[in-house]
Short mmCIF file of C-alpha atoms in Angstrom, two decimals:
data_model
loop_
_atom_site.label_atom_id
_atom_site.label_comp_id
_atom_site.label_asym_id
_atom_site.label_seq_id
_atom_site.Cartn_x
_atom_site.Cartn_y
_atom_site.Cartn_z
CA MET A 388 -44.33 4.76 -9.23
CA ASN A 389 -43.44 5.36 -12.84
CA THR A 390 -44.72 2.09 -14.15
CA ALA A 391 -44.26 2.55 -17.92
CA LEU A 392 -40.64 3.62 -17.45
CA LEU A 393 -39.92 0.73 -15.18
CA VAL A 394 -41.41 -1.69 -17.61
CA LEU A 395 -39.25 -0.18 -20.36
CA VAL A 396 -36.10 -0.57 -18.50
CA ILE A 397 -36.87 -4.30 -17.65
CA ILE A 398 -37.71 -4.89 -21.27
CA TYR A 399 -34.50 -3.28 -22.27
CA LEU A 400 -32.49 -5.35 -19.86
CA LEU A 401 -34.26 -8.58 -21.12
CA GLY A 402 -33.39 -7.49 -24.57
CA THR A 403 -29.83 -7.76 -23.82
CA LEU A 404 -30.23 -11.42 -22.95
CA ALA A 405 -31.16 -12.24 -26.65
CA VAL A 406 -27.78 -10.65 -27.47
CA GLY A 407 -26.00 -12.81 -25.06
CA ALA A 408 -27.56 -15.85 -26.24
CA TRP A 409 -26.67 -14.97 -29.95
CA ALA A 410 -22.92 -14.25 -28.99
CA GLY A 411 -23.06 -17.37 -27.00
CA SER A 412 -23.59 -19.42 -30.09
CA LYS A 413 -20.61 -18.16 -31.50
CA ILE A 414 -18.26 -19.21 -28.51
CA LYS A 415 -16.14 -22.14 -29.50
CA ASN A 416 -13.20 -21.73 -26.90
CA THR A 417 -11.78 -19.70 -24.10
CA ALA A 418 -10.22 -17.22 -26.49
CA ASP A 419 -13.57 -16.48 -27.97
CA PHE A 420 -15.07 -16.13 -24.43
CA ALA A 421 -12.23 -13.92 -22.92
CA VAL A 422 -10.87 -11.93 -25.65
CA ALA A 423 -13.54 -12.20 -28.56
CA GLY A 424 -11.07 -14.30 -30.64
CA HIS A 425 -8.80 -11.20 -31.44
CA SER A 426 -11.11 -10.02 -34.08
CA LEU A 427 -12.69 -6.67 -33.33
CA PRO A 428 -12.40 -3.85 -35.85
CA LEU A 429 -11.49 -0.31 -34.70
CA ILE A 430 -14.91 1.07 -34.23
CA MET A 431 -15.86 -1.89 -31.91
CA VAL A 432 -12.49 -1.45 -29.86
CA ILE A 433 -13.33 2.21 -29.33
CA THR A 434 -16.80 1.80 -28.20
CA THR A 435 -15.99 -0.99 -25.77
CA SER A 436 -13.04 0.94 -24.48
CA PHE A 437 -15.30 3.87 -24.02
CA ALA A 438 -17.75 1.80 -22.33
CA THR A 439 -15.15 0.44 -20.02
CA TRP A 440 -15.10 3.60 -18.02
CA PHE A 441 -18.54 5.14 -18.77
CA GLY A 442 -20.41 3.53 -15.93
CA ALA A 443 -22.65 4.47 -13.03
CA GLU A 444 -20.03 6.81 -11.61
CA THR A 445 -19.83 8.83 -14.71
CA VAL A 446 -23.58 9.57 -14.82
CA LEU A 447 -24.32 9.76 -11.08
CA GLY A 448 -21.15 9.95 -9.19
CA ILE A 449 -18.91 12.42 -11.01
CA PRO A 450 -21.68 15.09 -11.54
CA ALA A 451 -22.54 15.12 -7.97
CA THR A 452 -18.98 15.37 -6.86
CA PHE A 453 -18.07 18.10 -9.44
CA VAL A 454 -21.18 20.23 -8.18
CA ASN A 455 -19.87 19.97 -4.80
CA GLY A 456 -16.27 20.72 -5.25
CA GLY A 457 -15.33 21.50 -8.90
CA LEU A 458 -13.07 19.81 -11.32
CA LYS A 459 -10.19 19.44 -8.53
CA GLU A 460 -12.54 16.93 -6.98
CA VAL A 461 -13.01 14.80 -10.15
CA VAL A 462 -9.31 14.76 -11.25
CA GLU A 463 -9.26 11.10 -10.54
CA ASP A 464 -12.22 10.32 -12.88
CA PRO A 465 -12.70 11.35 -15.63
CA PHE A 466 -9.22 12.86 -16.14
CA GLY A 467 -7.29 10.10 -14.68
CA ALA A 468 -9.33 7.42 -16.10
CA SER A 469 -9.22 8.71 -19.64
CA MET A 470 -5.51 9.34 -19.61
CA CYS A 471 -5.14 5.56 -18.51
CA LEU A 472 -6.71 4.48 -21.73
CA VAL A 473 -4.39 6.93 -23.77
CA LEU A 474 -1.33 5.72 -21.94
CA VAL A 475 -2.32 2.01 -22.43
CA GLY A 476 -2.64 2.85 -26.20
CA LEU A 477 0.45 4.69 -26.44
CA PHE A 478 2.84 2.59 -24.40
CA PHE A 479 1.29 -0.75 -23.62
CA ALA A 480 -1.06 -1.89 -26.24
CA GLN A 481 1.03 -2.89 -29.06
CA ARG A 482 3.81 -4.55 -26.81
CA LEU A 483 1.14 -6.69 -25.01
CA TYR A 484 -0.94 -7.59 -28.20
CA LYS A 485 2.26 -9.12 -29.79
CA MET A 486 2.62 -11.32 -27.05
CA LYS A 487 -0.76 -12.92 -27.73
CA LEU A 488 -1.81 -13.47 -24.05
CA LEU A 489 -5.25 -14.43 -22.81
CA SER A 490 -4.90 -12.48 -19.40
CA ILE A 491 -2.54 -9.82 -18.01
CA GLY A 492 -1.68 -12.24 -15.31
CA ASP A 493 -0.10 -14.39 -18.40
CA TYR A 494 2.47 -11.42 -18.72
CA PHE A 495 3.51 -11.63 -15.12
CA ARG A 496 4.09 -15.27 -15.50
CA ASN A 497 6.08 -15.16 -18.57
CA ARG A 498 8.26 -12.22 -17.20
CA TYR A 499 8.61 -13.06 -13.68
CA GLY A 500 7.26 -16.50 -12.91
CA VAL A 501 4.16 -18.30 -11.40
CA VAL A 502 4.42 -16.59 -7.86
CA ALA A 503 4.26 -13.17 -9.19
CA GLU A 504 1.59 -14.10 -11.64
CA MET A 505 -0.76 -15.41 -8.78
CA LEU A 506 -0.06 -12.45 -6.38
CA CYS A 507 -0.66 -9.77 -9.04
CA SER A 508 -3.79 -11.58 -10.38
CA THR A 509 -5.06 -11.86 -6.77
CA LEU A 510 -4.59 -8.12 -6.32
CA ILE A 511 -6.24 -7.38 -9.62
CA ILE A 512 -9.32 -9.61 -8.64
CA LEU A 513 -9.66 -8.03 -5.33
CA SER A 514 -9.71 -4.47 -6.92
CA TYR A 515 -12.87 -5.34 -8.70
CA LEU A 516 -14.98 -5.64 -5.64
CA GLY A 517 -15.58 -1.75 -5.32
CA TRP A 518 -15.78 -1.22 -8.99
CA VAL A 519 -18.46 -3.85 -9.66
CA ALA A 520 -20.18 -2.92 -6.29
CA ALA A 521 -20.66 0.57 -7.67
CA GLN A 522 -22.43 -0.53 -10.72
CA ILE A 523 -24.63 -2.94 -8.71
CA THR A 524 -25.31 -0.13 -6.28
CA ALA A 525 -26.54 2.07 -9.14
CA LEU A 526 -28.75 -0.64 -10.55
CA GLY A 527 -30.54 -0.84 -7.00
CA LEU A 528 -30.72 2.94 -7.21
CA VAL A 529 -32.48 2.90 -10.64
CA PHE A 530 -35.13 0.35 -9.71
CA SER A 531 -35.83 2.26 -6.53
CA VAL A 532 -36.22 5.58 -8.13
CA LEU A 533 -38.53 4.31 -10.90
CA SER A 534 -40.56 2.36 -8.50
CA GLY A 535 -41.12 5.56 -6.31
CA GLY A 536 -39.43 3.55 -3.42
CA ALA A 537 -41.72 0.40 -3.83
CA ILE A 538 -38.60 -1.65 -4.83
CA ASP A 539 -36.02 -1.54 -2.16
CA PRO A 540 -32.41 -0.72 -3.54
CA ARG A 541 -31.15 -3.98 -2.30
CA VAL A 542 -33.82 -5.88 -4.02
CA GLY A 543 -33.03 -3.83 -7.22
CA MET A 544 -29.44 -4.82 -6.89
CA VAL A 545 -30.51 -8.41 -6.93
CA ILE A 546 -32.61 -8.10 -10.07
CA GLY A 547 -30.04 -6.08 -11.90
CA THR A 548 -27.20 -8.40 -11.16
CA VAL A 549 -29.13 -11.47 -12.19
CA LEU A 550 -30.20 -9.89 -15.59
CA VAL A 551 -26.56 -8.83 -16.24
CA LEU A 552 -25.14 -12.10 -15.06
CA ILE A 553 -27.03 -14.18 -17.42
CA TYR A 554 -26.03 -12.64 -20.70
CA VAL A 555 -22.24 -12.43 -19.58
CA ILE A 556 -22.26 -16.10 -18.83
CA MET A 557 -23.97 -16.88 -21.90
CA GLY A 558 -21.72 -14.74 -24.42
CA GLY A 559 -18.62 -13.72 -22.43
CA MET A 560 -16.54 -11.01 -24.33
CA LEU A 561 -18.51 -11.27 -27.41
CA ALA A 562 -21.70 -10.41 -25.76
CA VAL A 563 -20.07 -7.62 -23.90
CA VAL A 564 -18.56 -6.05 -27.01
CA TYR A 565 -21.75 -6.21 -29.04
CA THR A 566 -23.99 -5.00 -26.26
CA ASP A 567 -21.42 -2.07 -25.61
CA PHE A 568 -21.69 -1.06 -29.12
CA ILE A 569 -25.52 -0.81 -28.88
CA GLN A 570 -25.47 0.78 -25.58
CA MET A 571 -22.80 3.43 -26.30
CA ILE A 572 -25.21 4.61 -29.14
CA VAL A 573 -28.09 4.68 -26.80
CA LEU A 574 -26.01 6.55 -24.28
CA VAL A 575 -24.59 9.11 -26.45
CA ILE A 576 -27.85 9.95 -28.19
CA GLY A 577 -29.83 10.00 -24.95
CA LEU A 578 -27.53 12.09 -22.75
CA SER A 579 -26.97 14.63 -25.71
CA TYR A 580 -30.67 15.20 -26.11
CA ILE A 581 -31.11 15.64 -22.44
CA ALA A 582 -28.30 18.14 -22.29
CA TRP A 583 -29.98 20.01 -24.99
CA VAL A 584 -33.20 20.09 -23.33
CA ALA A 585 -31.80 20.95 -19.81
CA ALA A 586 -29.83 23.88 -21.50
CA ASP A 587 -33.12 25.21 -22.92
CA GLN A 588 -34.95 25.00 -19.81
CA ALA A 589 -32.14 26.75 -17.78
CA GLY A 590 -32.08 29.68 -20.30
CA GLY A 591 -29.27 28.68 -22.52
CA ALA A 592 -25.98 26.84 -22.39
CA GLY A 593 -24.18 30.17 -21.64
CA LYS A 594 -26.22 30.60 -18.54
CA VAL A 595 -25.23 27.17 -17.24
CA ILE A 596 -21.66 27.69 -17.89
CA SER A 597 -21.77 31.25 -16.14
CA LEU A 598 -23.20 29.60 -13.07
CA ALA A 599 -20.47 27.05 -12.93
CA SER A 600 -17.79 29.61 -13.51
CA GLU A 601 -19.29 31.82 -10.63
CA LYS A 602 -19.41 28.73 -8.33
CA GLU A 603 -15.57 28.29 -9.32
CA LEU A 604 -16.31 24.86 -10.54
CA PHE A 605 -13.82 24.96 -13.33
CA THR A 606 -10.97 25.38 -10.77
CA ILE A 607 -8.74 22.09 -11.52
CA PHE A 608 -5.69 22.78 -9.26
CA PRO A 609 -5.73 22.76 -5.53
CA GLU A 610 -4.67 25.30 -3.13
CA PRO A 611 -0.86 26.10 -3.43
CA THR A 612 0.44 23.97 -0.56
CA PHE A 613 2.63 20.91 -0.47
CA LYS A 614 0.01 18.73 1.35
CA ASN A 615 -2.83 19.74 -1.11
CA TRP A 616 -0.64 18.96 -4.16
CA LEU A 617 0.43 15.65 -2.65
CA PHE A 618 -3.22 14.58 -2.37
CA PHE A 619 -3.94 15.98 -5.77
CA VAL A 620 -1.22 14.04 -7.51
CA GLY A 621 -2.39 10.95 -5.20
CA SER A 622 -5.80 11.19 -6.75
CA ALA A 623 -4.69 11.74 -10.29
CA ILE A 624 -2.47 8.59 -10.57
CA THR A 625 -4.93 6.34 -8.73
CA MET A 626 -6.95 5.54 -11.81
CA MET A 627 -4.54 6.85 -14.34
CA LEU A 628 -1.88 4.32 -13.49
CA GLY A 629 -3.72 1.97 -11.31
CA SER A 630 -6.08 0.92 -14.07
CA ILE A 631 -3.34 0.12 -16.49
CA PRO A 632 -2.55 -3.43 -15.18
CA GLN A 633 -6.37 -4.24 -15.12
CA GLN A 634 -7.90 -7.15 -16.95
CA ASP A 635 -10.79 -5.38 -18.41
CA VAL A 636 -8.56 -2.92 -20.05
CA PHE A 637 -6.23 -5.61 -21.24
CA GLN A 638 -9.01 -7.73 -22.60
CA ARG A 639 -10.14 -4.72 -24.91
CA VAL A 640 -6.58 -4.20 -26.13
CA MET A 641 -6.25 -8.12 -26.97
CA SER A 642 -9.75 -8.39 -28.57
CA ALA A 643 -8.60 -6.02 -31.47
CA LYS A 644 -7.98 -7.55 -34.60
CA ASP A 645 -4.22 -6.29 -34.93
CA ALA A 646 -1.79 -4.19 -32.91
CA PRO A 647 -2.41 -0.72 -34.48
CA THR A 648 -6.17 -1.23 -33.91
CA ALA A 649 -5.49 -2.12 -30.38
CA ARG A 650 -3.41 1.13 -29.95
CA ASN A 651 -5.57 3.56 -31.91
CA GLY A 652 -8.79 2.05 -30.21
CA ALA A 653 -7.47 2.67 -26.68
CA VAL A 654 -6.48 6.21 -27.34
CA ILE A 655 -9.52 7.35 -29.31
CA GLY A 656 -11.80 5.61 -26.69
CA GLY A 657 -10.13 7.42 -23.89
CA LEU A 658 -10.13 10.83 -25.49
CA CYS A 659 -13.97 10.35 -26.29
CA TYR A 660 -14.62 9.41 -22.70
CA LEU A 661 -13.09 12.52 -21.36
CA MET A 662 -14.96 14.68 -23.71
CA PHE A 663 -18.39 13.15 -23.08
CA ALA A 664 -17.95 12.84 -19.37
CA PHE A 665 -18.64 16.62 -19.20
CA VAL A 666 -22.19 16.27 -20.44
CA PRO A 667 -23.64 14.71 -17.21
CA MET A 668 -21.80 17.39 -15.35
CA PHE A 669 -23.33 20.03 -17.58
CA ILE A 670 -26.86 18.60 -16.93
CA VAL A 671 -26.43 18.67 -13.21
CA VAL A 672 -25.26 22.28 -13.05
CA SER A 673 -28.39 23.08 -15.00
CA SER A 674 -30.49 21.43 -12.40
CA LEU A 675 -29.29 24.34 -9.89
CA ILE A 676 -31.08 26.74 -12.23
CA ILE A 677 -34.13 24.66 -13.15
CA MET A 678 -34.95 23.32 -9.67
CA PRO A 679 -32.65 25.30 -7.31
CA GLU A 680 -34.47 24.31 -3.83
CA THR A 681 -34.75 20.58 -4.80
CA ALA A 682 -31.25 20.51 -6.04
CA GLU A 683 -29.82 22.10 -2.93
CA THR A 684 -31.69 19.67 -0.72
CA LEU A 685 -30.67 16.63 -2.54
CA LEU A 686 -26.91 17.82 -2.50
CA LYS A 687 -27.12 17.78 1.15
CA GLU A 688 -29.14 14.56 1.59
CA ASP A 689 -28.22 12.29 -1.36
CA LYS A 690 -26.28 14.06 -4.23
CA GLN A 691 -26.75 10.91 -6.36
CA LYS A 692 -30.38 11.51 -6.81
CA VAL A 693 -30.17 15.07 -8.17
CA LEU A 694 -29.92 13.99 -11.72
CA PRO A 695 -32.76 11.25 -11.57
CA SER A 696 -34.82 13.90 -9.91
CA LEU A 697 -34.29 16.56 -12.60
CA ILE A 698 -35.16 13.99 -15.28
CA LEU A 699 -38.36 12.50 -13.62
CA ASN A 700 -39.77 15.91 -12.47
CA HIS A 701 -38.84 18.37 -15.10
CA MET A 702 -38.22 16.35 -18.43
CA PRO A 703 -40.76 15.09 -21.03
CA PHE A 704 -41.47 11.27 -21.13
CA PHE A 705 -39.21 10.67 -24.26
CA ALA A 706 -36.31 12.46 -22.50
CA GLN A 707 -36.97 10.01 -19.39
CA VAL A 708 -36.91 7.06 -21.52
CA LEU A 709 -33.52 8.10 -23.10
CA PHE A 710 -32.05 8.94 -19.83
CA PHE A 711 -32.80 5.74 -17.97
CA GLY A 712 -31.97 3.95 -21.23
CA ALA A 713 -28.54 5.72 -21.22
CA LEU A 714 -28.02 5.10 -17.61
CA VAL A 715 -28.84 1.49 -17.72
CA SER A 716 -26.69 1.12 -20.71
CA ALA A 717 -23.68 2.86 -18.97
CA ILE A 718 -24.15 0.57 -15.90
CA LYS A 719 -24.47 -2.61 -17.81
CA SER A 720 -21.61 -1.90 -20.21
CA THR A 721 -19.27 -1.50 -17.35
CA SER A 722 -20.56 -4.16 -14.95
CA SER A 723 -20.61 -6.83 -17.56
CA ALA A 724 -16.89 -6.13 -18.40
CA THR A 725 -15.94 -5.98 -14.77
CA LEU A 726 -17.79 -9.27 -14.01
CA LEU A 727 -15.87 -11.07 -16.86
CA ALA A 728 -12.40 -9.64 -16.16
CA PRO A 729 -11.74 -11.06 -12.56
CA SER A 730 -13.36 -14.47 -13.52
CA THR A 731 -10.83 -14.78 -16.35
CA SER A 732 -8.00 -13.82 -14.25
CA PHE A 733 -8.92 -16.29 -11.60
CA VAL A 734 -9.35 -19.26 -14.11
CA GLU A 735 -6.50 -18.49 -16.31
CA ASN A 736 -3.88 -17.44 -13.49
CA ILE A 737 -4.81 -19.08 -10.43
CA LEU A 738 -7.13 -22.16 -11.13
CA ARG A 739 -4.92 -23.60 -13.88
CA HIS A 740 -2.03 -23.91 -11.38
CA LEU A 741 -4.33 -25.58 -8.75
CA TRP A 742 -5.88 -27.92 -11.45
CA PRO A 743 -3.46 -28.32 -14.27
CA SER A 744 -5.33 -31.21 -15.96
CA LEU A 745 -8.25 -28.98 -17.10
CA ASP A 746 -8.55 -28.87 -20.90
CA ASP A 747 -9.94 -25.94 -22.73
CA ARG A 748 -13.72 -27.06 -22.60
CA HIS A 749 -13.57 -27.32 -18.82
CA LEU A 750 -11.52 -24.13 -18.53
CA LEU A 751 -14.54 -22.50 -20.46
CA ARG A 752 -17.03 -23.88 -18.04
CA ALA A 753 -14.85 -22.76 -15.09
CA MET A 754 -15.02 -19.28 -16.46
CA ARG A 755 -18.67 -19.35 -16.42
CA ILE A 756 -19.01 -20.64 -12.95
CA SER A 757 -16.31 -18.20 -11.53
CA ILE A 758 -18.41 -15.38 -12.99
CA PHE A 759 -21.42 -16.63 -11.01
CA VAL A 760 -19.46 -16.97 -7.91
CA PHE A 761 -17.76 -13.58 -8.25
CA ALA A 762 -21.01 -11.87 -8.90
CA THR A 763 -22.78 -13.48 -6.03
CA SER A 764 -19.81 -12.26 -3.83
CA VAL A 765 -19.80 -8.68 -5.09
CA LEU A 766 -23.66 -8.41 -4.67
CA CYS A 767 -23.35 -9.43 -1.04
CA TYR A 768 -20.40 -6.93 -0.89
CA ALA A 769 -22.53 -4.09 -2.41
CA ILE A 770 -25.55 -4.78 -0.08
CA SER A 771 -23.22 -4.62 3.09
CA VAL A 772 -21.74 -1.27 2.07
CA HIS A 773 -25.18 0.17 0.92
CA GLY A 774 -25.12 3.95 1.41
CA LYS A 775 -21.42 4.43 0.49
CA PRO A 776 -21.28 7.05 -2.46
CA ILE A 777 -20.61 5.48 -5.90
CA TYR A 778 -17.75 7.72 -6.69
CA ASP A 779 -15.86 6.68 -3.50
CA MET A 780 -16.37 2.99 -4.27
CA VAL A 781 -14.74 3.40 -7.60
CA SER A 782 -11.91 5.74 -6.49
CA SER A 783 -10.86 3.30 -3.96
CA ALA A 784 -10.91 0.19 -6.09
CA TYR A 785 -7.71 0.86 -8.05
CA GLN A 786 -5.40 1.76 -5.25
CA VAL A 787 -4.32 -1.91 -4.78
CA THR A 788 -3.42 -2.52 -8.42
CA LEU A 789 -1.54 0.87 -8.38
CA VAL A 790 0.70 -0.05 -5.56
CA GLY A 791 0.98 -3.84 -6.32
CA ALA A 792 0.90 -4.35 -10.15
CA PHE A 793 1.57 -1.24 -12.16
CA VAL A 794 5.36 -1.07 -11.34
CA PRO A 795 6.09 -4.88 -12.13
CA LEU A 796 4.07 -4.48 -15.56
CA THR A 797 5.88 -1.11 -16.54
CA PHE A 798 9.34 -2.00 -15.44
CA GLY A 799 8.96 -5.46 -16.91
CA LEU A 800 8.23 -4.02 -20.24
CA TYR A 801 10.72 -0.99 -20.38
CA TRP A 802 13.53 -1.89 -17.98
CA ARG A 803 15.58 -5.14 -18.93
CA ARG A 804 17.38 -5.28 -15.58
CA ALA A 805 13.88 -5.86 -13.71
CA THR A 806 14.00 -9.43 -12.17
CA THR A 807 11.61 -11.80 -10.40
CA GLN A 808 13.13 -10.73 -7.01
CA GLY A 809 12.57 -7.12 -7.90
CA ALA A 810 9.03 -7.75 -8.90
CA LEU A 811 8.25 -9.78 -5.65
CA SER A 812 10.06 -6.91 -3.60
CA SER A 813 7.98 -4.23 -5.45
CA ILE A 814 4.72 -6.07 -4.75
CA ALA A 815 5.54 -6.66 -0.98
CA CYS A 816 6.92 -3.22 -0.34
CA GLY A 817 4.05 -1.25 -2.29
CA VAL A 818 1.10 -3.18 -0.75
CA GLY A 819 2.73 -3.25 2.61
CA ILE A 820 3.48 0.47 2.98
CA TRP A 821 0.03 1.24 1.49
CA LEU A 822 -1.74 -0.73 4.09
CA VAL A 823 0.47 0.73 6.91
CA VAL A 824 -0.24 4.25 5.85
CA LYS A 825 -3.93 3.54 5.11
CA LEU A 826 -4.70 1.80 8.41
CA MET A 827 -2.46 3.70 10.82
CA PRO A 828 -4.67 6.45 12.39
CA GLY A 829 -3.97 9.92 11.05
CA TRP A 830 -1.19 8.83 8.66
CA GLY A 831 -3.34 8.63 5.58
CA ASP A 832 -4.64 12.31 6.44
CA GLU A 833 -1.02 13.65 6.26
CA PHE A 834 0.20 11.63 3.33
CA PRO A 835 -1.77 9.77 0.43
CA SER A 836 -1.51 6.00 1.03
CA GLN A 837 -1.61 5.25 -2.58
CA LEU A 838 1.23 7.57 -3.39
CA ALA A 839 3.35 6.18 -0.54
CA GLY A 840 2.67 2.68 -1.82
CA LEU A 841 3.70 3.52 -5.35
CA LEU A 842 6.91 5.10 -4.20
CA ALA A 843 7.49 1.99 -2.12
CA SER A 844 6.85 -0.31 -4.85
CA ILE A 845 9.23 1.59 -7.21
CA ALA A 846 11.86 1.45 -4.42
CA GLY A 847 11.36 -2.21 -3.98
CA MET A 848 11.69 -2.96 -7.81
CA PHE A 849 15.04 -1.26 -7.76
CA ALA A 850 16.32 -2.78 -4.61
CA GLY A 851 15.07 -6.17 -5.40
CA SER A 852 16.48 -6.15 -9.03
CA LEU A 853 19.84 -4.42 -8.43
CA LEU A 854 21.01 -5.39 -4.97
CA PRO A 855 21.30 -9.22 -5.70
CA GLN A 856 23.34 -8.21 -8.86
CA ILE A 857 25.60 -5.89 -7.02
CA ILE A 858 26.32 -8.58 -4.42
CA ALA A 859 26.77 -11.17 -7.08
CA ASN A 860 29.22 -8.82 -8.81
CA THR A 861 31.10 -7.89 -5.50
CA LYS A 862 31.55 -11.65 -4.80
CA ALA A 863 32.86 -12.30 -8.31
CA SER A 864 35.26 -9.50 -7.85
CA GLU A 865 36.54 -10.62 -4.58
CA GLU A 866 37.04 -14.24 -5.80
CA ALA A 867 39.17 -12.86 -8.69
CA THR A 868 41.18 -10.80 -6.45
CA TYR A 869 41.83 -13.83 -4.19
CA SER A 870 42.86 -15.90 -7.16
CA VAL A 871 45.27 -13.30 -8.23
CA HIS A 872 46.82 -12.31 -4.90
CA PRO A 873 46.18 -15.32 -2.62
CA GLU A 874 49.04 -14.26 -0.45
CA GLY A 875 47.61 -11.07 0.42
CA MET A 876 44.43 -12.52 1.95
#
């Protein structure tokens, strides 16, 4: 058991509670709790946008997947995930910011009505199960590794969840953005130093890059077959487009002090994430040189332990402190944001319709209660799927919003003829076809279910929006013809 490291990690986690308590003293209303009072400067928007994606899968999941299959296996994240933030900044941030909304569900209500609002909000909330579960799973892994197996991963999940939950409930979005700022500094410094040490131990960065090239890990495009390209595109768009209608992304946009800050923060944050996501990948490739036999064994048994094993067995204590500080920072920054987001959506877009008499003070209390309930639910889910790879949990989380919420959001902003019937038809067709392809034996092996759902969602939007208008115009034309030539009818 590495007692000193374990104690330092726990102290670090406890330290964030003080930040949560301090931020909680500044909470006056639901806008402060949910979107930090629309007050963040550019640097804070960049760090919190960067932190949105830099979680457990970036440090543990992506590098392990990359070493096994190369860049073509991680096109969804970091490539798709980073481009999501860039697209949000370029095409969505300013338009949504000017509407001064509290949640993304508010947009669906204003554009399409209450039914669409509640449907899309439900899909968004459900999508967070896998995402938050991945972070909780990683927290359990950290406690298990540091304790030498003395702490069961499931017990570690409970400990980590409780510590994150407390400061999010106390400080809301203000606590999230302030801790994100601190944690991203720790993360960047820590992983950069470890990459430098790993390169030195491996005989130089050039040797590490050469090994990756020899193993063809830099191959990003699939084999040139129609089926391979279908699944490549399906993977790429899952987080690239499916994450755009997410509440955690929306909250970062709306937390900015003005529209240009919202736009620039998202774009810069996305590009920074793409660049820095390669650092953990570099470190894991270096492990193939530093500890070749151990790395090969772990890649077969539990590939997510390659990086922690390298740090604990081949790095100086200072590097170990920095690594686990960086890892915990990444997990906490993502898990805190993704605990707050679905709770905000539930209270603002579902509970308010079920209980319309709630005032702002009671809504704020309801948000805190819903965070606790959601965290407990996700913890139970994470324990039940214990053993599932972190990368797989994250990659499957955003398919539901891709097929159910992306098209209504995008067409609502950029297509004036989009209607409520079109939005409801889009949701029904997208989710329906996605479920059919995903659940029918063998269908998902021939065609990516998320791509099928997206195409059906687009078709549903056009059909639902245009057909009623065509029918209405046809009837009007027939009535006009009848009034002019009644004798011919």
